[in-house]
Coordinates of C-alpha atoms and ligand atoms in Angstrom, one line a residue:
X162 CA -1.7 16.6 -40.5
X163 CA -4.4 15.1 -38.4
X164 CA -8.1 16.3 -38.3
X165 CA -8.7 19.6 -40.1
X166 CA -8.8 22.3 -37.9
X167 CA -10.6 24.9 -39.7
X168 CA -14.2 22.7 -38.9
X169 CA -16.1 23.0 -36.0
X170 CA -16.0 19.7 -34.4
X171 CA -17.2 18.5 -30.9
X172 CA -14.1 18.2 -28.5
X173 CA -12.1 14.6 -29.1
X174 CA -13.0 12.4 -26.7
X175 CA -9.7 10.6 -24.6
X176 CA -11.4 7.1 -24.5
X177 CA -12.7 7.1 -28.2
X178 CA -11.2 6.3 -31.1
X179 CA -12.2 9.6 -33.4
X180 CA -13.1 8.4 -36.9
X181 CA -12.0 11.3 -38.5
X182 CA -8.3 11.6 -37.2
X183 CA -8.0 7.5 -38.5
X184 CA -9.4 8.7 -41.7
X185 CA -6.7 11.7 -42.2
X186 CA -4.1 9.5 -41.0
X187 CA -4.4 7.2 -43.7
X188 CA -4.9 10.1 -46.4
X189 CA -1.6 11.5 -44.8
X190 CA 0.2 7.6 -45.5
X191 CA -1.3 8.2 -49.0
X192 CA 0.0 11.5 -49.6
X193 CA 3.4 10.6 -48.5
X194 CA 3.0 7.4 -50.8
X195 CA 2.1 9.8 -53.7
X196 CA 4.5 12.6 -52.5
X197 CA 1.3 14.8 -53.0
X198 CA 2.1 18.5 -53.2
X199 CA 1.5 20.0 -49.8
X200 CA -1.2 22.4 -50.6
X201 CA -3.0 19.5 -52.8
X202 CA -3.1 17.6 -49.1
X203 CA -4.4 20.5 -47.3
X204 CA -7.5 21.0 -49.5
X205 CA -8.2 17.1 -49.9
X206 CA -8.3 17.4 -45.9
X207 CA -10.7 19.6 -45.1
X208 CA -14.7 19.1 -46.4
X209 CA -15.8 21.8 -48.8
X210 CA -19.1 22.2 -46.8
X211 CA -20.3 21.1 -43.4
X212 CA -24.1 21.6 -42.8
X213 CA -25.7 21.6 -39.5
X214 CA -29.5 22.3 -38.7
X215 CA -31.8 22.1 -36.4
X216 CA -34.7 20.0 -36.6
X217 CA -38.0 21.0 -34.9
X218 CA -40.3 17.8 -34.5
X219 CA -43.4 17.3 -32.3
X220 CA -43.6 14.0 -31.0
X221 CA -46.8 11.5 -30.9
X222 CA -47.6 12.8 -27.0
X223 CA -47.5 16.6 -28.1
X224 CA -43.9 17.7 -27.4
X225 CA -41.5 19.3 -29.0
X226 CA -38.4 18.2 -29.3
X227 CA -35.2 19.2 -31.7
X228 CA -32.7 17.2 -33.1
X229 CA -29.3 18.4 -34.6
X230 CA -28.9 17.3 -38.4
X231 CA -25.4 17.3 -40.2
X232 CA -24.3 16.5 -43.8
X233 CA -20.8 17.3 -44.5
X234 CA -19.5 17.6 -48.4
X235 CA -16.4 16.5 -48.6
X236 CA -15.5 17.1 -52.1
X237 CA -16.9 17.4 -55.4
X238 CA -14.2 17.6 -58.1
X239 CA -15.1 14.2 -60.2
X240 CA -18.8 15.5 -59.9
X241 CA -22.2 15.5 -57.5
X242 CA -21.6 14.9 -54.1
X243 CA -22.9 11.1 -52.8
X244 CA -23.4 9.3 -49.6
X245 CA -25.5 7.7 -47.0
X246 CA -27.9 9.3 -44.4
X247 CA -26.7 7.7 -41.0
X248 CA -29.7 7.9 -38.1
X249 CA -28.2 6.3 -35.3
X250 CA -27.3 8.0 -31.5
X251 CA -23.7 7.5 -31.5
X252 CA -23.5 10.4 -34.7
X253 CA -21.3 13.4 -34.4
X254 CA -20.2 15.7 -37.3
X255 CA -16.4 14.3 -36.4
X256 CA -18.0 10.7 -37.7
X257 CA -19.8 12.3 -40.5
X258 CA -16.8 14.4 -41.8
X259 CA -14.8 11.2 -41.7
X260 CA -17.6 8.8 -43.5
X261 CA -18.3 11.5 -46.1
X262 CA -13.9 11.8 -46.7
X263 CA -14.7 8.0 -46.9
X264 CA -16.9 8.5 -50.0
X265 CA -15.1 10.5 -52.0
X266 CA -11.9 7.8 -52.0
X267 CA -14.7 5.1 -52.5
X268 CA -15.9 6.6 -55.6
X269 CA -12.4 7.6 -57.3
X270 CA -11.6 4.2 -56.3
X271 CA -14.2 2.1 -58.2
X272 CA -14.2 4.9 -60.9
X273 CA -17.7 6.6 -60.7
X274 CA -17.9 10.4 -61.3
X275 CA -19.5 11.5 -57.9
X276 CA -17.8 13.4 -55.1
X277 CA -18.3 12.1 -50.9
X278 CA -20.4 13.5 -48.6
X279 CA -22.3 11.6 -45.7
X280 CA -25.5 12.8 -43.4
X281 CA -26.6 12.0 -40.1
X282 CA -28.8 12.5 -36.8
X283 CA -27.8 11.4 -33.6
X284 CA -31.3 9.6 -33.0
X285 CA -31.8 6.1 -32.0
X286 CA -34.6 5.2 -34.8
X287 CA -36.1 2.7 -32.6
X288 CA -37.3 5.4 -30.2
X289 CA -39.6 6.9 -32.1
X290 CA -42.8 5.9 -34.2
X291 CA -42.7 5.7 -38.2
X292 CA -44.6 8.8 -38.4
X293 CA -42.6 10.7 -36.2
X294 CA -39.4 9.2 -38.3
X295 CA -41.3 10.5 -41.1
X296 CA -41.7 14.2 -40.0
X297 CA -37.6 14.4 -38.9
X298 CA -36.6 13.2 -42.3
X299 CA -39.0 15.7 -43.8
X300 CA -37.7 18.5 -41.9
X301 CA -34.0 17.7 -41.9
X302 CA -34.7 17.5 -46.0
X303 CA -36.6 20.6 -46.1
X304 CA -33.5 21.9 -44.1
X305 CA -31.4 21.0 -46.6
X306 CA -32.9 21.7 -49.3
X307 CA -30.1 24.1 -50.9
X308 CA -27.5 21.7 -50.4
X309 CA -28.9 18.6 -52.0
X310 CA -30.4 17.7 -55.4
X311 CA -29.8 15.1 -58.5
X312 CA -26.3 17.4 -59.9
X313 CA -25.2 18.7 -56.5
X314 CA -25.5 16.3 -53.3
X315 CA -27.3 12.7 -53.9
X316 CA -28.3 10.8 -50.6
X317 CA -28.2 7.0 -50.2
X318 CA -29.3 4.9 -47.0
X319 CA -26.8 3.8 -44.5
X320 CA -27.1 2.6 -40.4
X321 CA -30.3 3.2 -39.5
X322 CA -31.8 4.2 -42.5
X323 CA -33.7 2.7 -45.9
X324 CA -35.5 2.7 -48.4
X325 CA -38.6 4.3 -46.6
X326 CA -36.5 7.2 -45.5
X327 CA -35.1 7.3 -49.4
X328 CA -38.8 7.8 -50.5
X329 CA -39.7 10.6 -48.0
X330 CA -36.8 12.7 -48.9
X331 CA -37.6 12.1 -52.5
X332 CA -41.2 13.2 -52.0
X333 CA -39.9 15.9 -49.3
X334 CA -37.4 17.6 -52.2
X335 CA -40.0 17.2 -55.2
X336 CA -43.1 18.7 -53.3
X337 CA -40.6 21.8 -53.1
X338 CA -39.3 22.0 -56.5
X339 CA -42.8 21.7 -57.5
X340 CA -41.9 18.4 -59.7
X341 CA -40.9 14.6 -58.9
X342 CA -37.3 14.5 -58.9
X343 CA -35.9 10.8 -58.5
X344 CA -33.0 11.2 -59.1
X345 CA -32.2 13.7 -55.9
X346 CA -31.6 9.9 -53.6
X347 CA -30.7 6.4 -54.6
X348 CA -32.3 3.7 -52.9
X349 CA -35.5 4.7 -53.4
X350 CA -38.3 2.3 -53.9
X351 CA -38.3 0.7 -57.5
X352 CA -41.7 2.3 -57.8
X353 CA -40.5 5.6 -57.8
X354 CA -37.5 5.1 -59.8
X355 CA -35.4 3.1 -57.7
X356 CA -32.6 0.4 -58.9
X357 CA -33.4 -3.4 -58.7
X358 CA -30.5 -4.7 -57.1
X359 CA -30.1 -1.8 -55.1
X360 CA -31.6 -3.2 -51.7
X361 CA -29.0 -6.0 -51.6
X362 CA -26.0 -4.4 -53.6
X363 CA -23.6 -3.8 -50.5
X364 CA -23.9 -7.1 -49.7
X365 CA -23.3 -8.7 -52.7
X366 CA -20.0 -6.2 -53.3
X367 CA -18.9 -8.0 -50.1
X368 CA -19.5 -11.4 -51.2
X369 CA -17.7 -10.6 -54.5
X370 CA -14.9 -9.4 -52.5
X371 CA -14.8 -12.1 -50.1
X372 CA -14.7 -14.4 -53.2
X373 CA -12.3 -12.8 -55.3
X374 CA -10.0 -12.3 -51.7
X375 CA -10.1 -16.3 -51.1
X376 CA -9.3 -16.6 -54.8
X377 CA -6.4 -14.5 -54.7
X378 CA -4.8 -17.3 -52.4
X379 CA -5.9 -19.8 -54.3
X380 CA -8.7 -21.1 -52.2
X381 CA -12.9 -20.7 -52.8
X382 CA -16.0 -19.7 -50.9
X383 CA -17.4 -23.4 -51.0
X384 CA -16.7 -24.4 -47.7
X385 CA -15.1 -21.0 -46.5
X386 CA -15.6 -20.4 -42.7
X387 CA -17.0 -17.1 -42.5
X388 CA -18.5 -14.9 -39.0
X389 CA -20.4 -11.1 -39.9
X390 CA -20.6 -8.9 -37.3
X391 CA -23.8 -7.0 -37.8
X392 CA -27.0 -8.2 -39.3
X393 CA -28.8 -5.0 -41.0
X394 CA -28.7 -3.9 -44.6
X395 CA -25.1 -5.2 -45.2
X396 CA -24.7 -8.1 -42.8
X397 CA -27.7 -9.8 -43.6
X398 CA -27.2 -9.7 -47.5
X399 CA -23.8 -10.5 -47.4
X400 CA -24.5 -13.6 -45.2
X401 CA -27.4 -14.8 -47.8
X402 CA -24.9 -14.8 -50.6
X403 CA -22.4 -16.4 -49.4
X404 CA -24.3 -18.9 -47.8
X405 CA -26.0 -19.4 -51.3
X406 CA -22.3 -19.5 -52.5
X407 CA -21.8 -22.5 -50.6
X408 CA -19.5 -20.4 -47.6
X409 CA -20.6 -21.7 -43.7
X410 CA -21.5 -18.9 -41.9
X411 CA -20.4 -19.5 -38.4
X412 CA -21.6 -16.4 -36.5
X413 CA -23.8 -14.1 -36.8
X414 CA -24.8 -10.4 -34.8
X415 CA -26.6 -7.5 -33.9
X416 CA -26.6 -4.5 -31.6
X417 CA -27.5 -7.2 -29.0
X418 CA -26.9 -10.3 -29.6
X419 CA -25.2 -13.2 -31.6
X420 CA -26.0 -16.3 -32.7
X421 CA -22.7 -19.4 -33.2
X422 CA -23.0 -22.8 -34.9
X423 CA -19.9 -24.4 -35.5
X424 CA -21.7 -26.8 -38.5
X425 CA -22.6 -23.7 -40.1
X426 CA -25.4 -21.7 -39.5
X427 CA -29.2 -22.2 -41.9
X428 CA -29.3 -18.6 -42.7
X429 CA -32.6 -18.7 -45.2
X430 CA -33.9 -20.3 -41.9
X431 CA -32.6 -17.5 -39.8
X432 CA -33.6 -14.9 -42.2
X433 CA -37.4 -15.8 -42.1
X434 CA -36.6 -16.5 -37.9
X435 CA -35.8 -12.5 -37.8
X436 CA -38.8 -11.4 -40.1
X437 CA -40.8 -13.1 -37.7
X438 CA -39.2 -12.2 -34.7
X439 CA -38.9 -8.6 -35.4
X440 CA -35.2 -8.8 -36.3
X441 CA -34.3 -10.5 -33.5
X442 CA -32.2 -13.6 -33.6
X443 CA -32.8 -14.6 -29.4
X444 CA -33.6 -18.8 -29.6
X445 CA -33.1 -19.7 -33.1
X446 CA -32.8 -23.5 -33.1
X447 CA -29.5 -24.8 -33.8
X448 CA -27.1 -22.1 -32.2
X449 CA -25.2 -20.8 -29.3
X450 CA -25.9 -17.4 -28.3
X451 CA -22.5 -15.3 -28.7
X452 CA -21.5 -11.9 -27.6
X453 CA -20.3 -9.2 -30.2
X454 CA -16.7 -9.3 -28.2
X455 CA -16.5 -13.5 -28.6
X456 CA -18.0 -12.9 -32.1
X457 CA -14.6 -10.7 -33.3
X458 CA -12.1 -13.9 -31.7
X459 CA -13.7 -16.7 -33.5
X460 CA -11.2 -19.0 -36.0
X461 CA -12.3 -18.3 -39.7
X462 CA -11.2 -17.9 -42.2
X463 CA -13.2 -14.3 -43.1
X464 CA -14.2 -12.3 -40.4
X465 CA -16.6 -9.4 -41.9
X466 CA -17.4 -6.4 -39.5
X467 CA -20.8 -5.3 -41.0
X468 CA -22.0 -3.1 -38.3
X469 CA -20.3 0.1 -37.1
X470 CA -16.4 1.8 -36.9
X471 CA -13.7 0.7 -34.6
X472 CA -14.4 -2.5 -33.7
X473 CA -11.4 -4.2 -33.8
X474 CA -9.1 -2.3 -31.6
X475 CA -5.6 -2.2 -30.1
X476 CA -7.7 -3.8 -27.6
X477 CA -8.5 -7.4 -28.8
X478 CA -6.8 -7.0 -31.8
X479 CA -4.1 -9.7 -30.8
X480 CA -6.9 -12.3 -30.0
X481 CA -8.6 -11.8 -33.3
X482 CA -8.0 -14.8 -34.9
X483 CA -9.1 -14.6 -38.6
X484 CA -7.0 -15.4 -41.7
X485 CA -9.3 -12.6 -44.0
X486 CA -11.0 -8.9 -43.0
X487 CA -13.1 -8.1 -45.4
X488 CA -14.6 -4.7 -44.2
X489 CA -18.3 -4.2 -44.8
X490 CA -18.7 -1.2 -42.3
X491 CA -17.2 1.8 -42.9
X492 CA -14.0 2.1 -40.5
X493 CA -14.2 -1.4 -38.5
X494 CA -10.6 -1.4 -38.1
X495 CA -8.7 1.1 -35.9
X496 CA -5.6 2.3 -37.3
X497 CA -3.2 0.6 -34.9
X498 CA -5.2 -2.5 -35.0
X499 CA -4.6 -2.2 -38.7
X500 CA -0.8 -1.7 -38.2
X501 CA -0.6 -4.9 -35.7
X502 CA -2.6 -7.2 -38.6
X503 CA -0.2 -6.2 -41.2
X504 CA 2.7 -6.9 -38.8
X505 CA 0.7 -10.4 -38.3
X506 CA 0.4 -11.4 -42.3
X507 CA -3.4 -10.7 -41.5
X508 CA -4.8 -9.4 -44.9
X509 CA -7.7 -6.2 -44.6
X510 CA -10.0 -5.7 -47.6
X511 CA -10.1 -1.8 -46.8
X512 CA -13.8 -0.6 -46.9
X513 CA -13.3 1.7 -49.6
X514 CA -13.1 -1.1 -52.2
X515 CA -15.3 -3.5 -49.7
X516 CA -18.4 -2.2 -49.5
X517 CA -18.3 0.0 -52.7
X518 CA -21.3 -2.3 -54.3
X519 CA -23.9 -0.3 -52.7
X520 CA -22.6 3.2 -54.2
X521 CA -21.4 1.2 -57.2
X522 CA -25.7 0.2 -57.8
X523 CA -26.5 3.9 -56.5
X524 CA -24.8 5.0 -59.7
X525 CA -26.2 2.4 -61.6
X526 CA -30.1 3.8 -60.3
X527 CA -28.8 6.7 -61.0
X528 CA -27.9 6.6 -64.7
X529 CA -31.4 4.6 -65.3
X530 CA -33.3 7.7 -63.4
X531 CA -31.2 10.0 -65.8
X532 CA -31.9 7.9 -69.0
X533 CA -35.7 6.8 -68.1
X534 CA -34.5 2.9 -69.1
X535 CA -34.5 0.5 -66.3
X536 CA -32.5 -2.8 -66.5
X537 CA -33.3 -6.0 -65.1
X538 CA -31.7 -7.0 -62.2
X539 CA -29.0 -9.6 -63.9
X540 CA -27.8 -6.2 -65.5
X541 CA -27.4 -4.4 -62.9
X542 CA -25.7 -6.9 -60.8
X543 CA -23.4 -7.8 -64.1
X544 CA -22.7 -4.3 -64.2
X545 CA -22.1 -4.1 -60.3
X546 CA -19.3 -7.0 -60.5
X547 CA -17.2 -5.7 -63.5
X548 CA -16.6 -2.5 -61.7
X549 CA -16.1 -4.1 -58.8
X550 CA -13.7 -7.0 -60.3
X551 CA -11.7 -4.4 -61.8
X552 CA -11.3 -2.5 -58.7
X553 CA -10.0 -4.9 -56.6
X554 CA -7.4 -6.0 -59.3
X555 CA -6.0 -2.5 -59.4
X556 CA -5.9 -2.7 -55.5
X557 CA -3.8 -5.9 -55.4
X558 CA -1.4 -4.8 -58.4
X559 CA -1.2 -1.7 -56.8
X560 CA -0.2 -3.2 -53.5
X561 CA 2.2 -5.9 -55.3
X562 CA 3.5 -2.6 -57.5
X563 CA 4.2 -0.5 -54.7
X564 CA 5.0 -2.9 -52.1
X565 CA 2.1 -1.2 -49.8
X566 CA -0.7 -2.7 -48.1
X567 CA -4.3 -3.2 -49.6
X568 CA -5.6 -0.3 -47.4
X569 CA -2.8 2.0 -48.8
X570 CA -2.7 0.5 -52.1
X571 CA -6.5 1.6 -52.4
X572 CA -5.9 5.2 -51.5
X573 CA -3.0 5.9 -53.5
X574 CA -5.6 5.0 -56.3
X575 CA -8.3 7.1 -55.2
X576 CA -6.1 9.7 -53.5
X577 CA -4.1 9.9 -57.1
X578 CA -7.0 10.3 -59.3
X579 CA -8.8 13.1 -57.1
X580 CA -5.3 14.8 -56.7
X581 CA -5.2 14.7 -60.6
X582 CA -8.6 15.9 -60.9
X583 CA -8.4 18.7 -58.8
X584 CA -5.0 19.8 -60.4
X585 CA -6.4 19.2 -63.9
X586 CA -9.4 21.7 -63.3
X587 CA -6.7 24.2 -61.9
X588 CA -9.1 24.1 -58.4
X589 CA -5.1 24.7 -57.0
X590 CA -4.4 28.7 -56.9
Ligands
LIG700 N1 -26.4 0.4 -46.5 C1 -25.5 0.5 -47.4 O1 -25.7 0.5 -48.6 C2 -24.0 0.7 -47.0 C3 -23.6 0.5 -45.7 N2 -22.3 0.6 -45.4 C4 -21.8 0.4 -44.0 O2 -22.1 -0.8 -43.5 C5 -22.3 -0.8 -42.1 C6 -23.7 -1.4 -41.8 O3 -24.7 -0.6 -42.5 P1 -26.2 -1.1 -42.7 O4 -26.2 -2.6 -42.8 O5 -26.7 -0.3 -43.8 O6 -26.9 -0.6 -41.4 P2 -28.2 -1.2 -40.7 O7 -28.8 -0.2 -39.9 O8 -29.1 -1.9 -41.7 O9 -27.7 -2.4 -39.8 C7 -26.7 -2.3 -38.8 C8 -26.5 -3.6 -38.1 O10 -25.4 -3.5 -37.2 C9 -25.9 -3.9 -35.9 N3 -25.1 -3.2 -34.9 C10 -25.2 -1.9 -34.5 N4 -24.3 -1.6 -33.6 C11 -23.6 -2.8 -33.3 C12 -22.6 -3.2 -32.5 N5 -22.1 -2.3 -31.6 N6 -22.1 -4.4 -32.5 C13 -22.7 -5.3 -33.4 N7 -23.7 -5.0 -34.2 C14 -24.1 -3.8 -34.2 C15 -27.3 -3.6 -35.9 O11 -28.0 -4.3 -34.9 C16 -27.7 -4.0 -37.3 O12 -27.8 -5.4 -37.4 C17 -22.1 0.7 -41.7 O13 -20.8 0.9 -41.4 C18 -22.4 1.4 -43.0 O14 -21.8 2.7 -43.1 C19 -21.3 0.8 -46.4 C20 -21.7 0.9 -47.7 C21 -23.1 1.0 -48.1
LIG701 O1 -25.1 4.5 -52.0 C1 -24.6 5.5 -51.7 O2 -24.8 6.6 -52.3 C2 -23.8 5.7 -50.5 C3 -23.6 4.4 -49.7 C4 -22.8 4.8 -48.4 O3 -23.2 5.6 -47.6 C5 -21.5 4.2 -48.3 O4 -20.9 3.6 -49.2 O5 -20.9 4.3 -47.2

């Protein structure tokens, strides 16, 4: 079926890899799987709303300049609309229609009642000053103000994005409702309703799933050779616990550079290196420096992409060398690199049940914002783990069921129960 046609996307590029097209190939595997009704497949396709605005900002020196601001809404049948706000410059609304499709399998999958959507800018944060980062959030927010709020369309952080950003759209939404309204974004501050936990809850879905993947054949994470691509929100957490687990972390990366330490990498010394360093990692004692391409080829036994989609490509999928890929980004994998690891016995923790921990908490703030009772954080990380335990031991008896791969295993689940959904509430003329 390919991308949906009806949308009005940017023209494909020929030398890049369009998110979208992987995502609706692998919806298309599932609905053969399934032997989905036709029509069913047609509306799971397309988004139900695709929102693009212009945002007016005057910059520091006096000029104006606008930005283009997208949040697609994928679907909304198991209830509000959730997903990340991405800022970064490679965003297009093909990338955003394919993370928000994304979200909506991720949250059938691990069984919490939202719908997918994802936002974006195409900005590179780092270009512009806090305050001027402040003033495009609060116009893209005032922008969409219609389209968002705490039963309709819940943003989250993703690339490029935090807290910080969390807390002006909050503010942003309230100031024009004329009340405080926490519950219109997760990952928030905790001083204005936000989940403990939250901040580091990707990452620790990640290390569950790494653990529970190594356990699956038998083996554990003390000792486990692990290299993360990608040191942000995600990366970074995901290294801490599994370092505190006892893994060796052998690489490490970010948008420019890499750090490699065959004895295993000190990464509460490297965390406090960054801090200091303003995030970057040139010169800490102990390592190699390592480019992102040498990064993807190391020996481990998990390799976890934690930084953007399609990074392991028909390219240098052959030389990746990894016995695990557990995927932390959204969409690291291409679809024919996919293809070629199954064909290898190389086993892909798809993202959808991968990094699920960090919507898995944004349901968890939200439920606290809803009821005004806030857990400690052992709750919420309790909480975290069962749903995401029980996920990924549907995915693996789904796969041994079925005979599928994980990746396919995983949307027949979430494929099946938003298919059910939508034919339940008679959504189907
Ligand atoms: N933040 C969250 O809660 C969630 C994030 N994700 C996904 O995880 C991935 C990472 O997100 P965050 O950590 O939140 O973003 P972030 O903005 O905090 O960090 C991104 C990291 O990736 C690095 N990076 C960017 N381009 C790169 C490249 N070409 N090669 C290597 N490294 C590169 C950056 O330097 C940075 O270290 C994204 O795919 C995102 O969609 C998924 C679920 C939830
Ligand atoms: O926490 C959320 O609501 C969404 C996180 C996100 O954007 C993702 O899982 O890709």
């Amino acid at each position: 079926m390919g991308s949906p046609s009806l949308l009005p996307l940017e023209p494909a590029s020929p030398a890049h890899i369009c998110p979208l097209d992987q995502t609706c190939s692998y919806l298309d595997e599932a609905a053969r799987e399934l032997q989905l009704d036709a029509g069913l497949q047609a509306i799971l396709s397309h988004p139900r709303k695709v929102v693009t605005v212009s945002i007016p900002i005057k910059l520091d020196n006096g000029t104006v300049q606008v930005l283009a601001g997208h949040r697609v809404q994928h679907c909304d049948v198991l209830g509000p609309y959730k997903g990340g706000t991405r800022y970064h410059p490679a965003v297009t609304l093909r990338e955003v229609s394919a993370l928000a499709m994304l979200m909506t399998w991720k949250c059938a999958l691990l069984g919490i009642p939202y719908g997918g959507a994802k936002g974006g800018i195409a900005i590179n944060p780092n270009d512009y000053s806090v305050s001027e980062l402040e003033r495009i959030t609060r116009r893209y927010t005032n922008e969409l103000i219609k389209d968002i709020g705490p039963s309709v369309d819940i943003p989250a952080p993703d690339v490029g994005t935090s807290a910080r950003e969390m807390a002006w759209m909050m503010d942003t939404y309230s100031m024009n409702v004329g009340h405080a309204v926490p519950g219109v974004v997760t990952g928030k501050p905790i001083s204005i309703g936000g989940s403990r936990g939250r901040e580091m809850a990707t990452g620790r879905g990640v290390m569950i799933t790494v653990r529970e993947a190594l356990a699956a054949q038998g083996k554990s994470l003390a000792g486990a050779r692990i290299v993360i691509q990608g040191f942000g929100n995600v990366g970074r957490s995901a290294a801490q616990l599994l370092y505190e687990a006892g893994a060796r972390i052998l690489a490490v990366s970010t948008s420019t550079n890499g750090l490699f330490a065959d004895a295993g990498l000190d990464i509460p010394a490297l965390l406090a290196y960054a801090a200091e360093n303003h995030k970057s990692l040139v010169g800490f004692p102990g390592s190699m420096p390592i480019s992102n391409d040498d990064l993807l080829l190391l020996p481990c036994d998990v390799l976890i992409p934690a930084a953007l989609e399609n990074q392991i490509t028909e390219a240098n999928v052959a030389q990746v060398k990894a016995q695990i890929i557990v995927e932390a980004a959204n969409g690291p994998v291409t679809l024919a690199a996919d293809q070629a690891l199954e064909a290898r016995g190389v086993t892909v923790f798809p993202d959808i049940l991968a990094n699920a921990g960090g919507v898995v908490v944004s349901y968890l703030e939200w439920v606290q914002g809803l009821s005004y009772v806030f857990w400690d954080e052992e709750r919420v990380n309790r909480e975290m783990e069962s749903l995401m335990v029980y996920a990924f031991q549907r995915v693996l008896q789904q796969s041994q069921n079925r005979q599928v791969p994980l990746r396919l295993a995983a949307y027949t689940l979430a494929v099946g129960r938003v298919a059910q959904a939508v034919s339940d509430r008679g959504l189907y003329p």
